Short mmCIF file of C-alpha atoms and ligand atoms in Angstrom, two decimals:
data_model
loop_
_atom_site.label_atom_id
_atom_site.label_comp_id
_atom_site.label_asym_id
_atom_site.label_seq_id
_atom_site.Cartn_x
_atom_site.Cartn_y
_atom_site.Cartn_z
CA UNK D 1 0.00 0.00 0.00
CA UNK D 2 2.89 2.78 0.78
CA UNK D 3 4.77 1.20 -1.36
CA UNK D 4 2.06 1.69 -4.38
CA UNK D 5 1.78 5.35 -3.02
CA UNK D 6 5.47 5.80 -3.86
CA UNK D 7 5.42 4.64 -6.99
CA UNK D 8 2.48 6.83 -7.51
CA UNK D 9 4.18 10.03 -6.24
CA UNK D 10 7.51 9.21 -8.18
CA UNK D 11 5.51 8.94 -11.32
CA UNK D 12 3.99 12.25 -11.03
CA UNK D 13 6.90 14.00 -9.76
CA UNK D 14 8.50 12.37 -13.32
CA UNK D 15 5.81 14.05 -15.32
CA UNK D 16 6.07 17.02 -14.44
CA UNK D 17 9.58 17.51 -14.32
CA UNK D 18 9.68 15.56 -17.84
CA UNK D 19 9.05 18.84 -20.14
CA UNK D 20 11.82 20.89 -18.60
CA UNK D 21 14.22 17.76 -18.46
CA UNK D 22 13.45 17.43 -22.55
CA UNK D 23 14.56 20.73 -23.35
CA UNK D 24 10.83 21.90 -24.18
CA UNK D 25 9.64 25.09 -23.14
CA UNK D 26 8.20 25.07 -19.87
CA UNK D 27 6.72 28.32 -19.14
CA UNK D 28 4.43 28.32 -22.31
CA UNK D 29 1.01 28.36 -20.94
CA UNK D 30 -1.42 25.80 -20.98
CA UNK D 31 -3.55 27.65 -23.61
CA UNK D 32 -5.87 26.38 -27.08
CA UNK D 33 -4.08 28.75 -28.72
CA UNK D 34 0.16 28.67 -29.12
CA UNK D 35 2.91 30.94 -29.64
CA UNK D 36 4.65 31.77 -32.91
CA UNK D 37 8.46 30.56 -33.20
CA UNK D 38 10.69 33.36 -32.57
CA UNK D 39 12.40 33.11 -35.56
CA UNK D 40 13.81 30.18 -38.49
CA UNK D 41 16.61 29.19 -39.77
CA UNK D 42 16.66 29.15 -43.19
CA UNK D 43 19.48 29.75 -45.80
CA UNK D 44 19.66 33.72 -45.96
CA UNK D 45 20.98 33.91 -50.04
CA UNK D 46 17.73 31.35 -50.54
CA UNK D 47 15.88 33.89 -48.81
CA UNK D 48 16.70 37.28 -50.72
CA UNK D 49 16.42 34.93 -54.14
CA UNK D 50 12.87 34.21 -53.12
CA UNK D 51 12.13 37.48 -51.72
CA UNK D 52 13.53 38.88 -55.18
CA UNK D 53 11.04 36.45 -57.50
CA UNK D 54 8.43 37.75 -54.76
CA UNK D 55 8.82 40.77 -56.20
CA UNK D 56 9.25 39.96 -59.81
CA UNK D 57 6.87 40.71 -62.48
CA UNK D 58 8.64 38.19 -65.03
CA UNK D 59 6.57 35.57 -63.32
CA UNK D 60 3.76 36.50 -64.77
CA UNK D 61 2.78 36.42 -68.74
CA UNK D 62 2.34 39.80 -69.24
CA UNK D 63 5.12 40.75 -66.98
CA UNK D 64 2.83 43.06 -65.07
CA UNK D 65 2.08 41.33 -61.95
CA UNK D 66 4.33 39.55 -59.60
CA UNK D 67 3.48 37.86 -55.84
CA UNK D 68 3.77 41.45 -54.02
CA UNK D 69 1.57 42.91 -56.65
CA UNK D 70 -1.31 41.19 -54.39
CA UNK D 71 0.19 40.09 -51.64
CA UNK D 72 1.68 43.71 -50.81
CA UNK D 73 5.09 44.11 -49.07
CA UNK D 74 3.68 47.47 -47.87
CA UNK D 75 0.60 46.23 -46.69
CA UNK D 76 1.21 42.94 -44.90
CA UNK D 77 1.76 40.60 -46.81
CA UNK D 78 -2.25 41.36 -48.12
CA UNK D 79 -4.63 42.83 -50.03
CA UNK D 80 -5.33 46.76 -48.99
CA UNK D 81 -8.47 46.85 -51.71
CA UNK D 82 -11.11 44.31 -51.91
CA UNK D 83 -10.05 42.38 -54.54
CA UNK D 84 -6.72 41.86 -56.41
CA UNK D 85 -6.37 42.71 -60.00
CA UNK D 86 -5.04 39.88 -61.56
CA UNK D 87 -2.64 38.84 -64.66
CA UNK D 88 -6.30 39.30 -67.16
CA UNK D 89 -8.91 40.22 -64.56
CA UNK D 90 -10.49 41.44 -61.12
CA UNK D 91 -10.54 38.74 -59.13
CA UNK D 92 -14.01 37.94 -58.46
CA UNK D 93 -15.05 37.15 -55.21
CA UNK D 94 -12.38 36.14 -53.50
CA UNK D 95 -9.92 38.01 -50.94
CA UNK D 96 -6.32 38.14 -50.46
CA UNK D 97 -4.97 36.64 -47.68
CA UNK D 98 -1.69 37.82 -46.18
CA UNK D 99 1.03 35.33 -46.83
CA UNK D 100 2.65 36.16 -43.59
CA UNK D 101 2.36 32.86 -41.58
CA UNK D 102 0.67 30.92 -44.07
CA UNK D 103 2.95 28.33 -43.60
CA UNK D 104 1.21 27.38 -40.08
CA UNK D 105 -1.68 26.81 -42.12
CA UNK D 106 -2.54 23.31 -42.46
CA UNK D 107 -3.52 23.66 -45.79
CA UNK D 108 -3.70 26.98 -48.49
CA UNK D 109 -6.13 28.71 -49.97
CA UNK D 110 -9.67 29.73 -49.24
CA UNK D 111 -11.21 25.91 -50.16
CA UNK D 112 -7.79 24.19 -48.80
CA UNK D 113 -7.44 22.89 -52.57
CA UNK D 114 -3.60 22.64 -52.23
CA UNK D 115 -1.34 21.52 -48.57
CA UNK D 116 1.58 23.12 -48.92
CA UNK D 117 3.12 25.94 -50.09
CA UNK D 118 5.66 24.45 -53.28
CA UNK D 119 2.50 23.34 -54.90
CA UNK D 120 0.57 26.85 -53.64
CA UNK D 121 3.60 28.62 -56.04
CA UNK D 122 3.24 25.84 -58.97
CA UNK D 123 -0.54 26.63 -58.45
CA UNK D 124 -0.32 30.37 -59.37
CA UNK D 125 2.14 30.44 -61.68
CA UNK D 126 -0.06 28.63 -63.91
CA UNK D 127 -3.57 30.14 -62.86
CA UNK D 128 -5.19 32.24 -65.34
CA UNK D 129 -6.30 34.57 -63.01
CA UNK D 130 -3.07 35.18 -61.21
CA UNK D 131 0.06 34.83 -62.85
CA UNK D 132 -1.39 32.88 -65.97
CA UNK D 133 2.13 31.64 -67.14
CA UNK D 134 3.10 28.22 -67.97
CA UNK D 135 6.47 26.68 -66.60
CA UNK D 136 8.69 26.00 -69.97
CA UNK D 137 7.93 29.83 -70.79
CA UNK D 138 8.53 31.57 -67.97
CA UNK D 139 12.06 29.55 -67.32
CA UNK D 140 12.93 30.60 -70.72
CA UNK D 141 12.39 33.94 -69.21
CA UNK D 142 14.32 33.75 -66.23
CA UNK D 143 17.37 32.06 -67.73
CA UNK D 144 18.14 34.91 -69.80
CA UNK D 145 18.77 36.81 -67.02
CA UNK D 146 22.59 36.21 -66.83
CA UNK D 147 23.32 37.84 -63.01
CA UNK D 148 19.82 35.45 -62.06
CA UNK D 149 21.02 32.46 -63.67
CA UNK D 150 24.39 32.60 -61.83
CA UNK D 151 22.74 33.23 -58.43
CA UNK D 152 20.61 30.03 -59.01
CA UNK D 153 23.88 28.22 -59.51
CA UNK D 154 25.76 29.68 -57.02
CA UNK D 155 22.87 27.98 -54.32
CA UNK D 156 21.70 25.65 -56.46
CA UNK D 157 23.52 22.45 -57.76
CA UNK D 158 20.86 21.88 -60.46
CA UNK D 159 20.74 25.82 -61.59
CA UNK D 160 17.59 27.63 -62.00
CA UNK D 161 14.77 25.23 -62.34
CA UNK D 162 11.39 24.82 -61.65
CA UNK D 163 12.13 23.53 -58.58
CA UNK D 164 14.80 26.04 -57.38
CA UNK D 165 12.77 28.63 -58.31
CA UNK D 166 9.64 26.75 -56.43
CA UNK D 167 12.14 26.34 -53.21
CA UNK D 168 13.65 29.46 -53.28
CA UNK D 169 10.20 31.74 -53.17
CA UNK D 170 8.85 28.90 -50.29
CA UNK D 171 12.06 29.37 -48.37
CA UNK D 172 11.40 33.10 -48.26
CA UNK D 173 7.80 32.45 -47.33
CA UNK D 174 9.03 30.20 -44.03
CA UNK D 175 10.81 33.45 -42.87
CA UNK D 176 7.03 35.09 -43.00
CA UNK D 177 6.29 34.67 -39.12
CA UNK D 178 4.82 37.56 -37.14
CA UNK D 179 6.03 36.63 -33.59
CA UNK D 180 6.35 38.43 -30.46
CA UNK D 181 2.51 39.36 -30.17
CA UNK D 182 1.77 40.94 -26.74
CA UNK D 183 -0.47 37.48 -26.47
CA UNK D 184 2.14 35.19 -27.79
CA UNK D 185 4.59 37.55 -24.66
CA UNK D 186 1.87 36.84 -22.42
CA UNK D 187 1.64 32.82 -23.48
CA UNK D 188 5.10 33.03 -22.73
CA UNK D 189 4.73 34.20 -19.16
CA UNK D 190 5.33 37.46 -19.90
CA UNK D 191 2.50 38.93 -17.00
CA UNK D 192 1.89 42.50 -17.85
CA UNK D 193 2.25 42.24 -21.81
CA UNK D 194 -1.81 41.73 -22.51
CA UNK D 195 -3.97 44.69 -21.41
CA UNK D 196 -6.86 44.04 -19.09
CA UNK D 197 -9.04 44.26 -21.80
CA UNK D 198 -7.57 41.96 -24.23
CA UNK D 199 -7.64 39.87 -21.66
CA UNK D 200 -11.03 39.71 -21.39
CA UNK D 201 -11.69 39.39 -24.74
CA UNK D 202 -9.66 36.16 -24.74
CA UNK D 203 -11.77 35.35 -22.01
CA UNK D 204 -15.16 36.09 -23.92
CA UNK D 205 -13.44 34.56 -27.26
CA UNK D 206 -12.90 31.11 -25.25
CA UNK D 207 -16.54 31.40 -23.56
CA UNK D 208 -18.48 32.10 -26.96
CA UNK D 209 -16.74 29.23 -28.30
CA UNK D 210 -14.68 31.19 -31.01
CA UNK D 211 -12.01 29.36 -29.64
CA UNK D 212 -13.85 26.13 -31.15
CA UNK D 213 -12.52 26.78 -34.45
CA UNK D 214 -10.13 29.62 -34.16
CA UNK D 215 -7.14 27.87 -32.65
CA UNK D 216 -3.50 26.45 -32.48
CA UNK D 217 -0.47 28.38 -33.87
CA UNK D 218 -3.03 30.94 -36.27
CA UNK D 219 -5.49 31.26 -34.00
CA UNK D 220 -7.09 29.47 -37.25
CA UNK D 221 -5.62 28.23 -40.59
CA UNK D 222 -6.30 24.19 -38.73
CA UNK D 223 -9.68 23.16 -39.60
CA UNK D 224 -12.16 23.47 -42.39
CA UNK D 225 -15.72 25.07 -40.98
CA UNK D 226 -19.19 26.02 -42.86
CA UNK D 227 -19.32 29.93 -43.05
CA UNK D 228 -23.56 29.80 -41.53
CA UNK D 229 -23.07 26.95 -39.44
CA UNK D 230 -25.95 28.42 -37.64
CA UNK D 231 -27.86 30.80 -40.11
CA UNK D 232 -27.67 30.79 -43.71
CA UNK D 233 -25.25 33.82 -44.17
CA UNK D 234 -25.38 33.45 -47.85
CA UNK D 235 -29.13 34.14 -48.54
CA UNK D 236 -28.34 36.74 -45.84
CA UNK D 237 -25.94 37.96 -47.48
CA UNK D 238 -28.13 40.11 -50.74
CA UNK D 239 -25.36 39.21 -53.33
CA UNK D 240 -25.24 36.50 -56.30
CA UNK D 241 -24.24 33.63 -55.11
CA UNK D 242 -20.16 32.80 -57.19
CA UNK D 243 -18.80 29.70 -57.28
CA UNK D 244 -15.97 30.90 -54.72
CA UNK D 245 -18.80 30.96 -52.19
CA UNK D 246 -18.95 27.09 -52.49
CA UNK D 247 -15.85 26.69 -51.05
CA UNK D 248 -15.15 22.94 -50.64
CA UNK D 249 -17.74 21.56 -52.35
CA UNK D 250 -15.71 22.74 -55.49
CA UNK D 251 -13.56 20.40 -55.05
CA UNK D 252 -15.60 17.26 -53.38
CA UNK D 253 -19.13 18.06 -55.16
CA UNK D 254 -20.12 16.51 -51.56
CA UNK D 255 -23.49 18.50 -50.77
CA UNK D 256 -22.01 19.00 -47.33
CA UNK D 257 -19.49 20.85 -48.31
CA UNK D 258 -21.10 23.65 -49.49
CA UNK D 259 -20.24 27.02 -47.85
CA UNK D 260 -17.11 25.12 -46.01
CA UNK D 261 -13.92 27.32 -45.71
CA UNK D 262 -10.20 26.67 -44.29
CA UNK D 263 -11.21 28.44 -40.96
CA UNK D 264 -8.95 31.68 -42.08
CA UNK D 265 -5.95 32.76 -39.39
CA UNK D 266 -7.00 35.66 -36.39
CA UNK D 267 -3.28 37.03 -36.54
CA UNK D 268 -3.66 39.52 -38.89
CA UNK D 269 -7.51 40.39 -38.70
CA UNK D 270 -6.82 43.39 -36.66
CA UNK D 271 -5.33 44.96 -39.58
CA UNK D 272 -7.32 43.72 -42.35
CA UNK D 273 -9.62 46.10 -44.33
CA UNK D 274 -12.46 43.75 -45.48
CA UNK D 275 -13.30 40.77 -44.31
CA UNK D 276 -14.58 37.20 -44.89
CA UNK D 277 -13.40 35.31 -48.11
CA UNK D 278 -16.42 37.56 -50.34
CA UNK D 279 -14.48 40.75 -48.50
CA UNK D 280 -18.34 41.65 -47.90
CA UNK D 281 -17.85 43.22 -44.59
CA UNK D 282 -15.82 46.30 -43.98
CA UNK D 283 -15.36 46.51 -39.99
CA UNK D 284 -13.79 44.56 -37.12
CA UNK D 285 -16.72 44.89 -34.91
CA UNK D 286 -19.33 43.89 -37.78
CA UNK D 287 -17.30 40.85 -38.87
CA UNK D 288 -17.30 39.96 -34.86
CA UNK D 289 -20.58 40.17 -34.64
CA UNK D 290 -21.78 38.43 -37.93
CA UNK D 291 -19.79 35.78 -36.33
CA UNK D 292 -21.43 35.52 -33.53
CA UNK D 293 -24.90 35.25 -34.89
CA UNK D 294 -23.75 32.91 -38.08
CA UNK D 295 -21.23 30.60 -36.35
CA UNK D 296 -22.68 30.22 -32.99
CA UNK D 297 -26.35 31.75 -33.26
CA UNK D 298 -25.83 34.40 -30.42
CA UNK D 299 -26.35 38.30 -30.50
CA UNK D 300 -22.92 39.55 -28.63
CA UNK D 301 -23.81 42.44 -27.01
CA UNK D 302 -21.26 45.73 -27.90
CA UNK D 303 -19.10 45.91 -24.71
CA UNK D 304 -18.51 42.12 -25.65
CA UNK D 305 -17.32 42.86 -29.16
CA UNK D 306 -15.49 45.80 -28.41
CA UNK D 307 -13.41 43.50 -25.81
CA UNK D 308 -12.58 40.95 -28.59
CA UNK D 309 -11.54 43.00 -30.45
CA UNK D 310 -9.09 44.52 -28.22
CA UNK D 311 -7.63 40.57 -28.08
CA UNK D 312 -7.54 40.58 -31.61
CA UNK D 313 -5.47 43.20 -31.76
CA UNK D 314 -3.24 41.73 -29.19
CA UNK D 315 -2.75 39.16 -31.62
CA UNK D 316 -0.37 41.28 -34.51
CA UNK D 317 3.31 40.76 -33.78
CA UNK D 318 6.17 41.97 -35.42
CA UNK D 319 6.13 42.52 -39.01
CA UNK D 320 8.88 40.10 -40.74
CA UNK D 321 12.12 41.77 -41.55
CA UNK D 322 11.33 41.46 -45.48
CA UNK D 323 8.27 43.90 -44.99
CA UNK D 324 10.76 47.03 -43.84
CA UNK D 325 12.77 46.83 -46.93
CA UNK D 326 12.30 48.99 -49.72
CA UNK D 327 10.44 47.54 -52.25
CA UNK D 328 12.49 46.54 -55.60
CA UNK D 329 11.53 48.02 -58.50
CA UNK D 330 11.04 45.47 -60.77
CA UNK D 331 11.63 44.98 -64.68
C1 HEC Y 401 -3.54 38.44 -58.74
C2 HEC Y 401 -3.33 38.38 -57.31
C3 HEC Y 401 -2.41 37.33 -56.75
C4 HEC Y 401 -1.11 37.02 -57.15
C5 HEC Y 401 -0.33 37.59 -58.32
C6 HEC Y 401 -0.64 36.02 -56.22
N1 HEC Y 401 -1.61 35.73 -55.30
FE1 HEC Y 401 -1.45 34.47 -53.74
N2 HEC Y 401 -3.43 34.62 -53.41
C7 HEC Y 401 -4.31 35.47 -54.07
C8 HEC Y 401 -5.67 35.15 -53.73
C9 HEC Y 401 -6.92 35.87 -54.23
C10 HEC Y 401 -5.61 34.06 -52.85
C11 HEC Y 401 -6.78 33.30 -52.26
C12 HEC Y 401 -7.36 32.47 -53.40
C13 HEC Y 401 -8.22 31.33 -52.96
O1 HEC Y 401 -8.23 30.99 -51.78
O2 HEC Y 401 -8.88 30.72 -53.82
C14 HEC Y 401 -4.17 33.76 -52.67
C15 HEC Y 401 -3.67 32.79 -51.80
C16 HEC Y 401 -2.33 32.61 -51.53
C17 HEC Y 401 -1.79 31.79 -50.47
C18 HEC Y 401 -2.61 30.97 -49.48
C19 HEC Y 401 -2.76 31.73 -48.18
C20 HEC Y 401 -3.80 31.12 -47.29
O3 HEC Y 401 -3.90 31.57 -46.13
O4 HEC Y 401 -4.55 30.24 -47.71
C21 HEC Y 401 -0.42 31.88 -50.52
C22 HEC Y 401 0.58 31.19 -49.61
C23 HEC Y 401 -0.10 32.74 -51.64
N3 HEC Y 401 -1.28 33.17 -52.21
C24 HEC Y 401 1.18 33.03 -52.09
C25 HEC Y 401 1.43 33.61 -53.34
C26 HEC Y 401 2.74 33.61 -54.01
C27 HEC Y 401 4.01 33.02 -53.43
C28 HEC Y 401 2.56 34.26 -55.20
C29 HEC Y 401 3.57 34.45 -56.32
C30 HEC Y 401 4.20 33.24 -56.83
C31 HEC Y 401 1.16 34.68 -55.26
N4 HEC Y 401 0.51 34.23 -54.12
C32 HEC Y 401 0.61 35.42 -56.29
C33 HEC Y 401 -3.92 36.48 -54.93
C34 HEC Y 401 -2.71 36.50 -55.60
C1 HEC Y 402 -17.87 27.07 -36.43
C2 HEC Y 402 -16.54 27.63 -36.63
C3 HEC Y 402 -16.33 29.09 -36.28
C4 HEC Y 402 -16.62 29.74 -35.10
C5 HEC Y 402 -17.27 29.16 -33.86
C6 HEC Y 402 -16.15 31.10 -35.27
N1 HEC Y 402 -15.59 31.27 -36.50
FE1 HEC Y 402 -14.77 32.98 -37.21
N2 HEC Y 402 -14.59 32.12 -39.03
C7 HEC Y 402 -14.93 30.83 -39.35
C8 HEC Y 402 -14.87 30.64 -40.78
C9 HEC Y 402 -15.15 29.36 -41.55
C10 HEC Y 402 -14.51 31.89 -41.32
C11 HEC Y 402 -14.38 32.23 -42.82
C12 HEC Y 402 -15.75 32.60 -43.34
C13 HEC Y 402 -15.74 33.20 -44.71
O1 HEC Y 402 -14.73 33.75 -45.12
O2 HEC Y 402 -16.77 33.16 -45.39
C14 HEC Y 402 -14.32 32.80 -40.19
C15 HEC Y 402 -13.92 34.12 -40.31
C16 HEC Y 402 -13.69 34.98 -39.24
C17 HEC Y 402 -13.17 36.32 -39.35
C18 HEC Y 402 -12.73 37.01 -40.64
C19 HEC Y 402 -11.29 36.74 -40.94
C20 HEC Y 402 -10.84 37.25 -42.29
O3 HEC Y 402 -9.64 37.16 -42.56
O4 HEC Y 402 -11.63 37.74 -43.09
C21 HEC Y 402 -13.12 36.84 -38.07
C22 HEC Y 402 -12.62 38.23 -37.67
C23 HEC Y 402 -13.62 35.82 -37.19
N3 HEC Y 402 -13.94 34.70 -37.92
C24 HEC Y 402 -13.75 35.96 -35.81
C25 HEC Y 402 -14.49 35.08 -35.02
C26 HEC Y 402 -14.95 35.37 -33.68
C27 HEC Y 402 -14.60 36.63 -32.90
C28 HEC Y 402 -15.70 34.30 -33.28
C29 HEC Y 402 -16.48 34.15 -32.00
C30 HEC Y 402 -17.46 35.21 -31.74
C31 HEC Y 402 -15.68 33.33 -34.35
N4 HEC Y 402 -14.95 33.85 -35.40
C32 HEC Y 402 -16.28 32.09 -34.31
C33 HEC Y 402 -15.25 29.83 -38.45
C34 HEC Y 402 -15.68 30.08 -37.15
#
């Protein structure tokens, strides 16, 4: 009987000493939602090659647009106007989403049609609506480029490729990472770094049951969800409905999957101008509380909103080094 009691005692006091023997780090609160890494180690000259093809219009057909030309280097990583203008068109219906942290997302784009983000880049490259180039043409491009071609092979055994230049735009994408959020200071221990307020709008955000879907890493960006899982926000909604609003049924034609989006990252929200994947609504507070009546069929009363959105805010960290450069002009 002691004996078992020992046993019992040792095994807990082995437990918890366990993460801090491992090397983990043990004063990261015990919270749905985690910290961002504090930085990554990736190859610097692969960086500045794929923050130069970021930035360069070659990759598309007509030369006009490149990845910054939506995803703005002056305007976090997204969109500052409803919709992008794309290589032929306006894109319809859809919004930009910052690339910043995208790579905590478990899988890209609005419908989750791709996982990761190599075969995000092959993706656009090729869509009409984006960069609506094909491979063999714009390698042709980029190879005449004599100072470009020798920077590929100065990194790159094979040279400039599709999949160097794939690699080399990805690897600048994993240095994308907006830590050191006064919530992310606070999940680290750090006491005084969220406001009372935000606080309590983390508070609210886990009561309401926000936290059901908005979670992990992004606050977000881990599970798919139907936009009107209480209400139909759609006939709601006064606009035609496009095929973008299908979201996953696009791809699965199941009948279930109609209206079912990537639940989209919080980290950035703060800062965005419009907001759902139709960009239909204009205003924190309004997309808060369109939330709250679609998602979990409750009317959040104002004090409530305004205190989630102070957490929200909480939520924007640093901006990644690449965003305080000055923008290249490209050819
Ligand atoms: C014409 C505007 C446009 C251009 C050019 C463009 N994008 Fe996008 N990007 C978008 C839109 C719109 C979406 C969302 C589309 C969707 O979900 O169907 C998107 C989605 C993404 C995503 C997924 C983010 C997420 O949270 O799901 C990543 C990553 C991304 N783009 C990176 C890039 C890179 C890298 C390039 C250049 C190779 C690029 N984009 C070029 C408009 C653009
Ligand atoms: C059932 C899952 C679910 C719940 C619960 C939920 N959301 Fe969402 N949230 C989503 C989905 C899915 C979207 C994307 C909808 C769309 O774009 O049409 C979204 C979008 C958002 C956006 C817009 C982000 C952007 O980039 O445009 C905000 C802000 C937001 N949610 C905040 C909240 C808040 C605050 C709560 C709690 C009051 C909440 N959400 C509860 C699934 C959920």
């Amino acid at each position: 009987m002691c004996r078992d009691a020992l046993i019992v005692v040792f095994c807990l006091a082995t437990l918890l000493l366990l993460p801090s023997l491992s090397g983990a780090e043990p004063k990261i609160r015990d919270e749905p939602i985690r910290p961002l890494p504090l930085s990554s180690a990736e190859n610097p000259a692969k960086v500045d090659l794929g923050w130069q093809l970021f930035q360069d219009k070659r990759l598309s057909a007509s030369g006009q647009v490149s990845c910054s030309s939506c995803h703005r280097l002056d305007y976090y990583g997204m969109e500052r106007e409803a919709f992008s203008i794309g290589a032929n068109e306006q894109f319809e219906g859809i919004k930009t989403p910052t690339v910043i942290n995208s790579q905590f997302n478990f899988r890209q784009f609005w419908d989750g049609r791709v996982v990761t983000l190599a075969e995000q880049v092959e993706a656009t490259i090729e869509n009409q609506l984006e960069l609506n180039n094909n491979w063999q043409q714009l390698l042709f491009r980029l190879r005449q480029d004599g100072v470009l071609r020798q920077q590929f092979e100065q990194i790159y055994e094979q040279g400039l490729d599709k999949n160097s230049v794939v690699d080399a735009i990805v690897t600048f994408e994993r240095t994308l990472i907006s830590s050191n959020s006064a919530f992310d200071r606070w999940l680290r221990g750090e006491e005084s770094a969220l406001s009372k307020k935000a606080l309590q709008g983390y508070a609210l955000f886990k009561s309401y049951g926000c936290i059901s879907c908005h979670q992990g890493q992004n606050v977000g960006g881990n599970m798919f969800a139907r936009m009107g899982a209480m209400g139909n926000y759609f006939i709601d909604r006064n606009d035609d409905m496009k095929r973008s609003d299908l979201g996953l049924f696009t791809l699965t034609d199941h009948e279930d999957d109609k209206h079912v989006f990537k639940v989209p990252s919080l980290r950035f929200a703060a800062l965005n101008r419009y907001f759902f994947h139709d960009a239909s609504v204009d205003s924190l507070q309004e997309a808060i509380q369109i939330m709250g009546k679609y998602q979990l069929g409750r009317k959040l009363p104002e004090k409530d909103i305004v205190l989630i959105e102070a957490f929200l805010k909480s939520l924007l960290g640093d901006l990644p080094p690449a965003f305080s450069k000055p923008t290249v002009v490209s050819q």
